[in-house]
Every structure is written in structure tokens, then in C-alpha cells.
Amino acid sequence: MPEHRSLKPASPWVEIVTTEADWDVADPALLRTIYAQLVWIRTFEQYVLDLAAAGLIHGPAHSSIGQEGGAVGSVLALTSEDSVNGSHRGHHQFLAKALHHVEPTGMDPLSAPSDQARDVLLRTLAEICGLDRGWSHGRGGSMHLRWKEAGAMGTNAIVGGGVPQAAGFAWSHRQAGTPAVSVTYFGDGAVNIGSTLESMNLAGAWSLPVCFFIENNQYAVSTSVHEATAEPRLSARGMGFNIASWKADGMDPLAVHLAMSEAVAYMRSGRGPTVVEVDTYRFFHQNGGFAGSAFGYRDKGEERSWRDRDPLKQTASHLERRCIMTAAETTEAIVRAKAVMDEVGQVLFEPLPGGKPGQRRIKPTEWPDPEWVDVGVRGDLSEFDTAPVVAAAGHAVPVQETKFIDAVAAVMARRMETDSRVFVMGEDVHRLNGGTNGATRGLPDRFPGRILGTPISENAFAGMAGGIALDGRFVPVVEFMYADFMWVAADQLFNQIGKARHMYGGESSVPLVLRSKVAMRTGYGSQHSMDPAGVFATSPGWRIVAPSTPYDYVGLMNTALRCQDPVVVLEHVDLYGSSGPGPVDDLDYCLPVGKAAVRRPGSDVTVLTYLGMVPYVLEAVEEFGQVDGEVIDLRWLDRASIDWDTIEASLTKTNQVLIAEQGAIGTSYGGWLADEITRRFFDLLDAPVRRVTGAESSPSISKVLERAAIAQKDEVIAELARIARY
């Protein structure tokens, strides 16, 4: 018979349970502050539910009533320098952090709120109502609350979506040499999300000071935690990643505070991440002011048993038992809070003209200006006011024949040498003599700790980089080994990083560079060969550059690294081994944003192309010879950065246009570009916009089918021949 040896987790996993004795020795000032925060948050949340019932909240009102103990107990163990982010049900977390920021020495439940605390209540309420005076001018609303100065880095509407960013905040804290920690709040539903588990693994592997705070409120909408997992003790997840874990009663704010204080001390001592799980209960349904029993998935007995342990009632009873407050005073605190919320509401609301008594509307002056709808999708590029930007045409510095991949490694080395904020992260970038293509050759030895080889978890490390960018102290350069892997990280790239600046009011910089290669013609098949330009071009927030020469790569990468918007730098395997003009010794120049390059002048047709298709187009025009094509290398592909002036000048001469790209027609970049050209320049066109693309299918492994699926020189020649016939 084999011997069976019991295995034990490598990290501690404990439950903290308070007794009456623990409440007896707790600092009275701490208990008064806990009660004050509980009262303010509960009163605020009830006011929001009343507004929702009156039709004054547009969108969801995810109430945290019942769950306040977890937020208050945990936040009071933090400082303003610590970062937090949360989920769609995050009013309580945000308010706890913001109020603690403006009242760091504590709050008293019987004292009127300070002007700063009152402003927190007003701006939070305005944001939830979608109003201009809100934290993000109404763009974020209930589910996207952010006040960076308070360390409240943003709540998130995607389940588990903010968790990777919290790992990024933690990395920034540690890299900056501070003792600050990061806390990410999420529920039982997010525990089973890939981004959460990937982030736990990454944080454990890198020993990041981040707390994964699980608010186990028993239900993900209507699905109970016992239905969703075989291990409903959700802090057990920490054991799988060697993360120290605590469990506490979330209805007992003191137990939460004690558990969180231990977890924070653990992280500040440099011992790595933590998990804190609190069992709690939302008194209402997923959204709105009705109980879950009204929808049939909970019974009233269950709801009643949890309400009997209401954190406000428990805290008030201990305050009264210890003679810290009387029963009349605990009640009076709630009455006063309600009166203040009514005063706050009067700033935003007014009687509805012609309405019934008590009916209100939002004051018209409180709404944001509709003309502001697109402002802040990207920044204003003022960061380039003092940049060494050179002319877009020609070569502004001495050049020599340079291998493309050498330019990639050289400019990254130069930027890391001159800017200690820049670092690189991605799979295998720290090994193989420069990653899989040599882009980081020599950099791990020169810059220890700044070339970070990641686990295979694109969603986690892309989101982590997003968090680092939102923190603002460092500039992450993320490498995706293949462009197809962007689909794995789609939530972080498109829902999070791309939307962050606009969603949080247009003022939040997101300095992040994403490098990825287009690997057509390599035999890697359908899942390693896509051109993602069309996907990125139809997603807001991103800037897209596509360098086709070593000189352009250096200038465009310098621009990307200075830009305060997220920039995807597309690279093509066909170009890595090629040679062309590159700088002799100047690696600091920036090519301007939004300027294309005319690679070949012509008079018959304007050919718009980019990246690895540029040399094929130039060869095709020269070889065919019967059509004098003006070849424009777009360089910048995003909607905000297209060089419309150069395109218009060319169309004024040629009166017809051909868009040439390699990729599949379904995700084609040229589709939206053709539509835009037709709308902008219809009067200049003598013929419909022509296009050369790949097939509908993705490239296959078969060499013959792979070639048939992509466009190269022959396809361009065939289209030029059709032009010549008309």
C-alpha cells in the first residue's frame, strides 16, 4: 500500500472571531469612527435608493446596504497613500476611503460633517446621478467612482475587471520604495473569474503588497455561492497561490478591522499579498430597493437572520453597552445624517415644475454640456510641447543601413537608460537573449528588475500594466508575443485601459505602450497571425502606430513612450529581419503624432498602406509600371491621428484611392477607413474606394492556404491592373 502524507498549506489561513472582550478593549475613538462611517454610508445609500425609486438615477443603483461593515472595518486600517479599487457595488468602499482621507484622525457620529466630508457626499451623489460636479463629471456614474487623491483608484462595472489593476498599484508602490499597499474589493462572483485568479498567481509569484478583499455576500445576482463553487470558504483560494489568508464576519466591523490590520501589517513588512474574506449580506436585490425574496431566490427567514446582525445595530449595541454613546445618541446620529443628506440633495434637485408635491427634478444647470461628449477620449498631446519632435518627411538625423530588430532593442535601451520610469514586461522578455525576437537583447543585465518576465496570463499582466499607468509614476511597456493574444486580454485592453481616461472625466492619463507583432507568413496558423489594427481602430482611447522602417521605429517608439495615452505599437515579422535607414547615433528624436509619410509620389492613384504591406506595395507599383501610384505609409492608424491633410492633398491630384492591407477582410482596418474617406472626400473621388485585403479566413498552417489567405505584392498588382483597364 502506498504511504499517504497529509499536505499543509505553505501560508497561514486563519479566521478571526471577536468576543465581547475584544469590543471592551477597543479604542472608543475607533468605535465612534466606525459607527460614524456606518451611519453616513447607510444614510447615503438609502438616499440613493429613494432617488432611484423616484426615477432620478439613470442606470443601476447597486446598493451596499448590509455590507458596510466590511468596507468601514477594512478602510480604517489604511492611509491615504494606500490604493483601493472595487466592484460595481462599490459606493461603500469609495465613501469609506474618501471620508477617511478627509478625516484621517476619525469622525464623530454626533458632529456635523466637515466641509470636506460634505463635499465628498455631494460630489459622490452628483456622480451617481451623472452630473457635472461629480468626480468624473458624470461619466462614471454609480459603477465608476474614482478620486485618485484619496487613493480611491476606481470602482469597476466588469466583474473582476479591476483586480489586475490593483496588482499594478501594488507594484508601483513597491517600485517607488514606499510602504503603501493596494486593496482590491470584489465579491463571491469574481472569485471564479480568470482575471482574479491570474492576478492572485502573479501577485504571489512577485510578492506584491496587494490585498484581495472578498466580500462574500452569498449571491452573484441570484446564484448562491454554494451553487457556484464546491469550496464556499472563498479565502481558500489564497492557499493555491501561497497567499496568507484571513476570514472574518463581515457583519462585525471590529472583526474585519482586526483581520485587515493584521493583513496590512503583513504586507507592509514585505511578505507579499494577502486575502481577506468577509461573510456579509446585501439586504436588497442586485439592483434597486427590493429584497431578494421578492424575486424568489431568497426566503424571508434568511433575510431576517442576516438583518438581525446588521453592522449598525451591532456597533450601536456595543457603544451603548460600554456607555460610549447612549441609545438616544446612536439614534440621533442617524437623524442628523438624514438631515445633512437632505441639505446635500437640495444643491442638486429642485421641485418639478407642475409636478405633485414632493416631486423633484435635477436642476438643469447640473447636467454636463452635451458638446463635451467626446472630449477626453484621448489627451491633448500637450506633453509634446517641449519634446524633440522632428519633421515628418525625410530623415532629420544622420542615418545608416540598420537591421530593423536592432533598432527595436536600441531605442528601448536608450529610453530605459534616460528614464528610470520605463520598464518592460511580457512572456520570456527576460530570457532567450532578448525574448522570442531579440527586442530586449542585453536589457535584463543592464536594467535589473526592469525587464519582467511574466506568467502566461495576458489578462493579468496587461491589466497590471493598466494599473501602473493609472497610478502614473511609471511607464509600462507590455509585449504580447502575438497579436492574437490580445483577445485573451480584451477586457483589460478595451473595457479598462482604452476607456479609462474618458470614463474618469477625461483627465486621467494612461501612459502605456503595448508592443505586439503581426506574424503572417510564419506558419503559425490561425491563432498566431492576425493583424489587430482594425479592432483597435474601432475601439476608443487607443493610439495606433505602425512603423515600417528602422528610422520610423525609433521616432515613433519615442513618441509612444512620451504620449500620455495608451499606444499600441504594431510590428511585423517580415520587417524584423529587414534592413533600412536607421539613426547613426541619435536615438532621442520623436516623429510627430498624426503625420504620414509619402514613400513614393504619383499622380494616378493614392495607395494607402501600413506596416509590413508598405514594401509589397512599393514593389508592386514599380513592377507593374502602368499606374503611377502615390504610396502613403500611414504610420498612425487611430481615428484621432490619421493624417487627413496628406490624404486630401494626394486625392486632389489622383482622384482615386486604393487601401492595401494584408489582414483578413472581417477584422479589416481598411473597412472603416474606406467609409471615412468616402464621407470626407466624396467630391474628390472619381471612383469608389478600392481595397486589397486578405481572405475571410485566418491564415492556415498549410503553406499554400496560408499564402492564399493574405495579401502581398501579387494582389496589389492585380488591383493596379484593374485600375489600368478603367
PDB file of N, CA and C in Angstrom, residues 14 46 60 68 88 132 152 176 183 197 216 250 270 295 314 331 370 385 393 396 428 431 433 522 543 556 581 626 650:
ATOM      1  N   VAL A  14      -6.347  31.759   8.501  1.00  0.00           N
ATOM      2  CA  VAL A  14      -6.964  31.833   9.821  1.00  0.00           C
ATOM      3  C   VAL A  14      -8.292  32.567   9.743  1.00  0.00           C
ATOM      4  N   GLN A  46     -29.321  54.809   1.366  1.00  0.00           N
ATOM      5  CA  GLN A  46     -30.783  54.848   1.392  1.00  0.00           C
ATOM      6  C   GLN A  46     -31.295  56.032   0.589  1.00  0.00           C
ATOM      7  N   PRO A  60     -28.187  51.734 -13.105  1.00  0.00           N
ATOM      8  CA  PRO A  60     -28.352  50.916 -11.907  1.00  0.00           C
ATOM      9  C   PRO A  60     -27.999  51.678 -10.638  1.00  0.00           C
ATOM     10  N   GLU A  68     -21.813  47.359   4.741  1.00  0.00           N
ATOM     11  CA  GLU A  68     -20.948  48.478   5.108  1.00  0.00           C
ATOM     12  C   GLU A  68     -19.820  48.071   6.064  1.00  0.00           C
ATOM     13  N   HIS A  88     -18.631  46.937  -9.105  1.00  0.00           N
ATOM     14  CA  HIS A  88     -19.811  47.729  -9.449  1.00  0.00           C
ATOM     15  C   HIS A  88     -20.627  48.091  -8.203  1.00  0.00           C
ATOM     16  N   ASP A 132     -22.396  67.076 -13.667  1.00  0.00           N
ATOM     17  CA  ASP A 132     -21.096  67.656 -13.986  1.00  0.00           C
ATOM     18  C   ASP A 132     -20.210  67.830 -12.765  1.00  0.00           C
ATOM     19  N   ALA A 152      -8.549  56.346  -3.936  1.00  0.00           N
ATOM     20  CA  ALA A 152      -9.679  55.583  -4.482  1.00  0.00           C
ATOM     21  C   ALA A 152      -9.510  55.551  -5.990  1.00  0.00           C
ATOM     22  N   ALA A 176       8.389  52.209  -6.116  1.00  0.00           N
ATOM     23  CA  ALA A 176       8.711  53.571  -5.678  1.00  0.00           C
ATOM     24  C   ALA A 176       9.348  53.600  -4.294  1.00  0.00           C
ATOM     25  N   VAL A 183      -5.451  47.536  -2.145  1.00  0.00           N
ATOM     26  CA  VAL A 183      -6.563  46.654  -1.772  1.00  0.00           C
ATOM     27  C   VAL A 183      -7.558  46.632  -2.920  1.00  0.00           C
ATOM     28  N   LEU A 197      -8.015  35.128 -10.601  1.00  0.00           N
ATOM     29  CA  LEU A 197      -7.094  34.038 -10.283  1.00  0.00           C
ATOM     30  C   LEU A 197      -5.725  34.275 -10.910  1.00  0.00           C
ATOM     31  N   ASN A 216     -17.938  38.351   0.466  1.00  0.00           N
ATOM     32  CA  ASN A 216     -18.792  37.205   0.152  1.00  0.00           C
ATOM     33  C   ASN A 216     -20.202  37.518   0.623  1.00  0.00           C
ATOM     34  N   GLY A 250     -18.183  39.627   8.200  1.00  0.00           N
ATOM     35  CA  GLY A 250     -18.313  40.949   7.608  1.00  0.00           C
ATOM     36  C   GLY A 250     -19.401  41.792   8.235  1.00  0.00           C
ATOM     37  N   GLY A 270       6.710  43.504   3.880  1.00  0.00           N
ATOM     38  CA  GLY A 270       7.358  42.963   2.695  1.00  0.00           C
ATOM     39  C   GLY A 270       7.148  41.487   2.469  1.00  0.00           C
ATOM     40  N   PHE A 295     -37.873  38.293  -5.520  1.00  0.00           N
ATOM     41  CA  PHE A 295     -37.575  37.670  -6.812  1.00  0.00           C
ATOM     42  C   PHE A 295     -37.470  36.147  -6.700  1.00  0.00           C
ATOM     43  N   GLN A 314     -25.215  46.151  15.564  1.00  0.00           N
ATOM     44  CA  GLN A 314     -24.198  45.543  16.422  1.00  0.00           C
ATOM     45  C   GLN A 314     -23.273  46.590  17.014  1.00  0.00           C
ATOM     46  N   THR A 331     -29.306  56.892  17.923  1.00  0.00           N
ATOM     47  CA  THR A 331     -30.453  57.207  17.060  1.00  0.00           C
ATOM     48  C   THR A 331     -30.329  58.618  16.508  1.00  0.00           C
ATOM     49  N   PRO A 370     -23.635  68.680 -23.361  1.00  0.00           N
ATOM     50  CA  PRO A 370     -23.604  67.612 -24.371  1.00  0.00           C
ATOM     51  C   PRO A 370     -22.448  67.749 -25.357  1.00  0.00           C
ATOM     52  N   ASP A 385       4.887  69.522 -26.121  1.00  0.00           N
ATOM     53  CA  ASP A 385       5.240  70.936 -26.300  1.00  0.00           C
ATOM     54  C   ASP A 385       6.745  71.163 -26.242  1.00  0.00           C
ATOM     55  N   ALA A 393       8.754  64.393 -42.731  1.00  0.00           N
ATOM     56  CA  ALA A 393       9.300  63.933 -44.005  1.00  0.00           C
ATOM     57  C   ALA A 393      10.811  63.773 -43.921  1.00  0.00           C
ATOM     58  N   ALA A 396      15.628  63.430 -40.323  1.00  0.00           N
ATOM     59  CA  ALA A 396      16.098  64.635 -39.633  1.00  0.00           C
ATOM     60  C   ALA A 396      17.435  64.433 -38.930  1.00  0.00           C
ATOM     61  N   ASP A 428       8.692  35.794 -21.447  1.00  0.00           N
ATOM     62  CA  ASP A 428      10.041  35.448 -21.924  1.00  0.00           C
ATOM     63  C   ASP A 428      10.891  36.641 -22.326  1.00  0.00           C
ATOM     64  N   ARG A 431      14.528  36.395 -21.024  1.00  0.00           N
ATOM     65  CA  ARG A 431      15.324  35.219 -21.396  1.00  0.00           C
ATOM     66  C   ARG A 431      15.561  35.218 -22.914  1.00  0.00           C
ATOM     67  N   ASN A 433      17.997  35.657 -24.852  1.00  0.00           N
ATOM     68  CA  ASN A 433      18.806  36.708 -25.478  1.00  0.00           C
ATOM     69  C   ASN A 433      17.942  37.773 -26.143  1.00  0.00           C
ATOM     70  N   THR A 522       4.398  32.967 -41.250  1.00  0.00           N
ATOM     71  CA  THR A 522       5.373  32.265 -40.426  1.00  0.00           C
ATOM     72  C   THR A 522       5.003  30.805 -40.191  1.00  0.00           C
ATOM     73  N   ARG A 543      -4.201  54.935 -29.212  1.00  0.00           N
ATOM     74  CA  ARG A 543      -3.492  55.416 -30.395  1.00  0.00           C
ATOM     75  C   ARG A 543      -2.729  54.233 -30.987  1.00  0.00           C
ATOM     76  N   LEU A 556       8.915  56.800 -33.701  1.00  0.00           N
ATOM     77  CA  LEU A 556       7.550  56.529 -33.253  1.00  0.00           C
ATOM     78  C   LEU A 556       7.524  55.899 -31.862  1.00  0.00           C
ATOM     79  N   PRO A 581      17.023  52.436 -43.554  1.00  0.00           N
ATOM     80  CA  PRO A 581      17.653  53.581 -42.905  1.00  0.00           C
ATOM     81  C   PRO A 581      17.299  53.640 -41.425  1.00  0.00           C
ATOM     82  N   GLN A 626       2.347  50.512 -64.998  1.00  0.00           N
ATOM     83  CA  GLN A 626       1.359  51.158 -65.866  1.00  0.00           C
ATOM     84  C   GLN A 626       0.484  52.178 -65.134  1.00  0.00           C
ATOM     85  N   SER A 650      -3.172  64.319 -51.616  1.00  0.00           N
ATOM     86  CA  SER A 650      -2.920  63.297 -52.631  1.00  0.00           C
ATOM     87  C   SER A 650      -4.155  63.056 -53.491  1.00  0.00           C
TER      88      SER A 650
END
